[in-house]
Amino acid sequence: MIEQNRREFERCRITDYHAAGITGEGTTIAVLDDNEKPLQFMDYVEYPFGWFEKTKQHHSTKVARVLHEVAPEARIISLPYINEATTQMKNDSIQWILDNKPDIVNCSFHEWANGLITKLEALNIPVVCASGNEDYEDKIQFPARYPWTIAVGALEEWRDTIAGYSNEGPELDCICYTNIYIPTTKDVMEFNGTSCAAPMVAGMLALLMSKTKIKFTGQEAKELIKQNCIDYYEPGHDWRSGYGLFVLPSLEV
């Protein structure tokens, strides 16, 4: 664990799970994103369709590094879907998920509602999505807005409040921490946005699957999150924070 993440990881009980040897082993997380070329130390990411050599966003690798910090033994698959990805590439990535059925899908992007990504609904696996960073107070972005996905907003630990940019709305399921530190070739850096909060949740679900040896359905994961949130703002569900900050269940229960 990167020391700068200690407060966030302790509050979410990630450190407890790591100390108990629960690190995501036996789980697979598919990342739909810009499919950037990995940094030299990122041998824990698989690329079924290769990677884009000239992508400058550094987005998918940041998402993957957050996942690896939370669930270091999880298998991470990077699939092209945004930016340079062609329509055929997007179709191939969705088909890879349909054929291989990973345990979790992470979507740290937004797009217009369309029939392509909705094919994943039939799999009934957890599809964890960023709510978006436009500071909307009454709507979140697609695919997070679909009722079958898990919509995640961003919480800032240092202020203990919702990030000002984090989209809010009735479909929001939970919030999780942003501004997580990830490794670079020389040191560490912060990654922020709801793009960071989503893989925090996806990685935590991988820890739970690794612990219980149970592959959750999408609805089971949504209910599990609902039952393990620290409430924020209005009691119960609210548009700002969903059911609150998702934390892992105590190992002592």
Short mmCIF file of C-alpha atoms in Angstrom, two decimals:
data_model
loop_
_atom_site.label_atom_id
_atom_site.label_comp_id
_atom_site.label_asym_id
_atom_site.label_seq_id
_atom_site.Cartn_x
_atom_site.Cartn_y
_atom_site.Cartn_z
CA MET A 1 0.00 0.00 0.00
CA ILE A 2 1.20 3.50 -0.82
CA GLU A 3 1.46 5.32 2.51
CA GLN A 4 -0.47 8.38 1.28
CA ASN A 5 -3.54 6.12 0.86
CA ARG A 6 -3.54 4.86 4.43
CA ARG A 7 -6.43 6.94 5.76
CA GLU A 8 -8.72 6.05 2.85
CA PHE A 9 -7.75 2.38 2.89
CA GLU A 10 -8.15 2.09 6.64
CA ARG A 11 -11.59 3.66 6.64
CA CYS A 12 -12.72 1.36 3.84
CA ARG A 13 -11.14 -1.63 5.70
CA ILE A 14 -8.94 -2.42 2.71
CA THR A 15 -5.92 -2.59 5.02
CA ASP A 16 -7.71 -5.15 7.21
CA TYR A 17 -8.35 -7.39 4.21
CA HIS A 18 -4.76 -7.09 2.99
CA ALA A 19 -3.44 -7.92 6.45
CA ALA A 20 -5.62 -11.05 6.42
CA GLY A 21 -4.16 -12.10 3.07
CA ILE A 22 -7.28 -11.19 1.08
CA THR A 23 -5.96 -9.45 -2.01
CA GLY A 24 -8.33 -10.28 -4.86
CA GLU A 25 -6.89 -13.64 -5.85
CA GLY A 26 -9.15 -15.62 -8.17
CA THR A 27 -11.06 -12.60 -9.51
CA THR A 28 -11.02 -10.95 -12.94
CA ILE A 29 -11.80 -7.28 -13.62
CA ALA A 30 -12.31 -6.03 -17.17
CA VAL A 31 -11.52 -2.35 -17.76
CA LEU A 32 -13.29 -0.67 -20.67
CA ASP A 33 -11.24 2.44 -21.35
CA ASP A 34 -8.69 4.09 -23.67
CA ASN A 35 -6.40 1.01 -23.68
CA GLU A 36 -3.19 2.95 -23.20
CA LYS A 37 0.21 1.25 -23.41
CA PRO A 38 1.17 0.08 -19.91
CA LEU A 39 4.04 1.50 -17.93
CA GLN A 40 7.04 -0.82 -17.71
CA PHE A 41 6.13 -2.19 -14.28
CA MET A 42 2.48 -2.92 -15.13
CA ASP A 43 2.90 -6.61 -15.89
CA TYR A 44 -0.32 -7.33 -14.00
CA VAL A 45 -2.52 -6.01 -16.86
CA GLU A 46 -3.51 -8.19 -19.84
CA TYR A 47 -4.26 -6.79 -23.31
CA PRO A 48 -6.24 -9.24 -25.49
CA PHE A 49 -6.27 -6.75 -28.39
CA GLY A 50 -2.92 -5.09 -27.79
CA TRP A 51 -2.73 -1.41 -26.85
CA PHE A 52 -2.67 2.05 -28.42
CA GLU A 53 0.92 3.26 -28.75
CA LYS A 54 0.20 6.99 -29.00
CA THR A 55 -2.60 7.51 -26.50
CA LYS A 56 -1.78 10.56 -24.35
CA GLN A 57 -4.63 10.46 -21.83
CA HIS A 58 -2.90 8.03 -19.44
CA HIS A 59 -6.39 7.11 -18.27
CA SER A 60 -6.75 3.33 -18.48
CA THR A 61 -3.39 2.79 -16.82
CA LYS A 62 -4.41 5.05 -13.93
CA VAL A 63 -7.63 3.09 -13.50
CA ALA A 64 -5.68 -0.18 -13.58
CA ARG A 65 -3.18 1.10 -11.02
CA VAL A 66 -5.99 2.00 -8.61
CA LEU A 67 -7.45 -1.48 -9.06
CA HIS A 68 -4.05 -3.02 -8.40
CA GLU A 69 -3.52 -0.97 -5.25
CA VAL A 70 -6.87 -2.14 -3.87
CA ALA A 71 -6.84 -5.73 -5.16
CA PRO A 72 -3.20 -6.56 -6.01
CA GLU A 73 -3.87 -10.21 -6.91
CA ALA A 74 -6.87 -9.58 -9.15
CA ARG A 75 -6.51 -10.30 -12.85
CA ILE A 76 -6.96 -7.04 -14.79
CA ILE A 77 -7.97 -7.02 -18.46
CA SER A 78 -7.67 -3.80 -20.51
CA LEU A 79 -10.11 -3.46 -23.41
CA PRO A 80 -10.37 -0.60 -25.95
CA TYR A 81 -13.64 1.33 -25.80
CA ILE A 82 -13.09 5.11 -25.75
CA ASN A 83 -10.99 7.75 -27.51
CA GLU A 84 -9.08 5.97 -30.31
CA ALA A 85 -11.27 2.87 -30.24
CA THR A 86 -13.19 2.28 -33.48
CA THR A 87 -16.74 0.95 -33.56
CA GLN A 88 -15.35 -2.49 -34.44
CA MET A 89 -12.96 -2.34 -31.47
CA LYS A 90 -15.82 -1.43 -29.16
CA ASN A 91 -17.86 -4.33 -30.46
CA ASP A 92 -14.92 -6.69 -30.04
CA SER A 93 -14.37 -5.53 -26.44
CA ILE A 94 -18.01 -6.04 -25.52
CA GLN A 95 -17.98 -9.45 -27.22
CA TRP A 96 -14.84 -10.40 -25.25
CA ILE A 97 -16.73 -9.66 -22.04
CA LEU A 98 -19.77 -11.61 -23.20
CA ASP A 99 -17.59 -14.59 -24.16
CA ASN A 100 -15.29 -14.60 -21.13
CA LYS A 101 -17.64 -13.28 -18.42
CA PRO A 102 -15.21 -11.55 -16.03
CA ASP A 103 -16.31 -11.09 -12.44
CA ILE A 104 -16.48 -7.27 -12.61
CA VAL A 105 -16.42 -4.60 -15.32
CA ASN A 106 -15.11 -1.09 -14.63
CA CYS A 107 -16.32 1.87 -16.73
CA SER A 108 -14.57 5.11 -15.79
CA PHE A 109 -16.04 7.07 -18.69
CA HIS A 110 -19.36 8.39 -19.93
CA GLU A 111 -21.14 8.21 -23.26
CA TRP A 112 -24.55 8.70 -24.83
CA ALA A 113 -27.07 5.96 -24.11
CA ASN A 114 -26.64 3.24 -26.73
CA GLY A 115 -27.43 -0.37 -27.41
CA LEU A 116 -23.86 -1.64 -27.39
CA ILE A 117 -22.92 -1.48 -23.75
CA THR A 118 -26.44 -2.51 -22.70
CA LYS A 119 -25.59 -5.99 -23.99
CA LEU A 120 -23.72 -6.42 -20.69
CA GLU A 121 -26.97 -6.32 -18.74
CA ALA A 122 -27.72 -9.90 -19.77
CA LEU A 123 -24.58 -11.15 -18.02
CA ASN A 124 -25.85 -9.88 -14.65
CA ILE A 125 -22.37 -9.16 -13.30
CA PRO A 126 -21.29 -6.02 -11.43
CA VAL A 127 -20.64 -3.19 -13.91
CA VAL A 128 -19.13 -0.35 -11.87
CA CYS A 129 -19.42 3.10 -13.45
CA ALA A 130 -18.22 6.62 -12.70
CA SER A 131 -21.08 9.09 -12.23
CA GLY A 132 -19.20 11.80 -14.17
CA ASN A 133 -17.42 15.05 -13.38
CA GLU A 134 -19.74 17.80 -14.64
CA ASP A 135 -21.10 18.91 -11.24
CA TYR A 136 -24.67 18.04 -12.21
CA GLU A 137 -26.97 18.12 -9.21
CA ASP A 138 -29.82 16.11 -10.70
CA LYS A 139 -28.38 13.63 -13.19
CA ILE A 140 -25.48 11.28 -13.62
CA GLN A 141 -23.95 10.17 -16.87
CA PHE A 142 -24.46 6.96 -18.85
CA PRO A 143 -23.58 4.14 -18.40
CA ALA A 144 -23.79 4.91 -14.67
CA ARG A 145 -27.42 5.98 -15.10
CA TYR A 146 -28.62 2.56 -16.20
CA PRO A 147 -30.46 0.78 -13.36
CA TRP A 148 -28.39 -2.39 -13.81
CA THR A 149 -25.01 -0.68 -13.33
CA ILE A 150 -23.39 0.47 -10.07
CA ALA A 151 -23.07 4.27 -10.08
CA VAL A 152 -20.22 5.75 -8.03
CA GLY A 153 -19.61 9.37 -7.06
CA ALA A 154 -16.41 10.86 -5.62
CA LEU A 155 -15.65 11.64 -1.96
CA GLU A 156 -12.63 13.69 -0.86
CA GLU A 157 -11.05 12.33 2.31
CA TRP A 158 -9.26 15.50 3.29
CA ARG A 159 -12.50 17.51 3.35
CA ASP A 160 -14.80 14.54 4.08
CA THR A 161 -17.27 15.84 1.53
CA ILE A 162 -18.46 15.12 -1.98
CA ALA A 163 -16.06 16.44 -4.62
CA GLY A 164 -17.49 19.61 -6.17
CA TYR A 165 -17.40 18.12 -9.67
CA SER A 166 -19.05 14.79 -8.79
CA ASN A 167 -22.37 14.31 -10.56
CA GLU A 168 -25.41 13.66 -8.37
CA GLY A 169 -28.78 12.13 -9.14
CA PRO A 170 -31.44 9.60 -8.21
CA GLU A 171 -29.58 6.66 -9.76
CA LEU A 172 -26.41 7.17 -7.68
CA ASP A 173 -25.62 4.05 -5.64
CA CYS A 174 -22.70 5.16 -3.48
CA ILE A 175 -19.64 7.31 -3.16
CA CYS A 176 -16.03 6.29 -2.70
CA TYR A 177 -12.69 7.99 -2.31
CA THR A 178 -10.93 9.91 -5.03
CA ASN A 179 -7.42 11.47 -4.97
CA ILE A 180 -5.87 8.03 -4.58
CA TYR A 181 -2.10 7.79 -5.01
CA ILE A 182 -0.77 5.41 -7.65
CA PRO A 183 2.79 4.44 -8.61
CA THR A 184 4.68 5.98 -11.52
CA THR A 185 8.02 5.04 -13.07
CA LYS A 186 9.78 7.43 -10.68
CA ASP A 187 7.54 8.02 -7.66
CA VAL A 188 3.79 8.32 -7.02
CA MET A 189 1.01 10.61 -8.24
CA GLU A 190 -2.59 11.44 -7.35
CA PHE A 191 -5.44 10.26 -9.52
CA ASN A 192 -8.77 12.02 -9.03
CA GLY A 193 -12.27 12.32 -10.43
CA THR A 194 -15.11 9.84 -10.33
CA SER A 195 -12.84 7.84 -12.65
CA CYS A 196 -10.79 7.08 -9.54
CA ALA A 197 -13.73 6.39 -7.23
CA ALA A 198 -15.19 3.71 -9.54
CA PRO A 199 -12.13 1.38 -9.51
CA MET A 200 -11.97 1.79 -5.73
CA VAL A 201 -15.41 0.17 -5.58
CA ALA A 202 -14.59 -2.41 -8.25
CA GLY A 203 -11.42 -3.39 -6.39
CA MET A 204 -13.28 -3.68 -3.09
CA LEU A 205 -15.87 -5.95 -4.70
CA ALA A 206 -12.97 -8.11 -5.93
CA LEU A 207 -11.69 -8.36 -2.34
CA LEU A 208 -15.13 -9.48 -1.17
CA MET A 209 -15.39 -12.08 -3.93
CA SER A 210 -11.91 -13.32 -3.04
CA LYS A 211 -12.89 -13.60 0.62
CA THR A 212 -16.27 -15.29 0.17
CA LYS A 213 -15.41 -17.34 -2.95
CA ILE A 214 -18.77 -16.14 -4.31
CA LYS A 215 -19.21 -14.42 -7.68
CA PHE A 216 -21.83 -11.75 -7.07
CA THR A 217 -24.51 -10.90 -9.58
CA GLY A 218 -25.00 -7.25 -10.42
CA GLN A 219 -28.04 -6.99 -8.16
CA GLU A 220 -26.31 -8.83 -5.32
CA ALA A 221 -23.41 -6.40 -5.54
CA LYS A 222 -25.76 -3.41 -5.49
CA GLU A 223 -27.52 -4.78 -2.40
CA LEU A 224 -24.20 -5.56 -0.71
CA ILE A 225 -23.05 -2.00 -1.31
CA LYS A 226 -26.34 -0.65 0.03
CA GLN A 227 -25.93 -2.65 3.24
CA ASN A 228 -22.29 -1.58 3.78
CA CYS A 229 -22.33 2.18 3.35
CA ILE A 230 -21.55 4.88 5.89
CA ASP A 231 -24.48 7.26 5.52
CA TYR A 232 -23.89 10.84 4.37
CA TYR A 233 -26.25 13.81 4.18
CA GLU A 234 -29.93 12.82 4.28
CA PRO A 235 -30.73 9.55 6.06
CA GLY A 236 -30.78 6.58 3.71
CA HIS A 237 -30.50 7.19 -0.01
CA ASP A 238 -30.00 10.72 -1.32
CA TRP A 239 -29.03 12.18 -4.66
CA ARG A 240 -25.69 13.58 -3.43
CA SER A 241 -24.16 10.40 -2.04
CA GLY A 242 -26.43 7.47 -2.89
CA TYR A 243 -26.43 5.24 0.16
CA GLY A 244 -23.14 6.76 1.33
CA LEU A 245 -19.49 5.75 1.46
CA PHE A 246 -19.01 2.09 0.55
CA VAL A 247 -16.79 0.27 3.04
CA LEU A 248 -15.93 -3.41 3.28
CA PRO A 249 -17.74 -5.49 5.91
CA SER A 250 -15.74 -6.07 9.07
CA LEU A 251 -13.76 -9.31 9.08
CA GLU A 252 -14.82 -9.82 12.68
CA VAL A 253 -18.48 -10.34 11.77
#
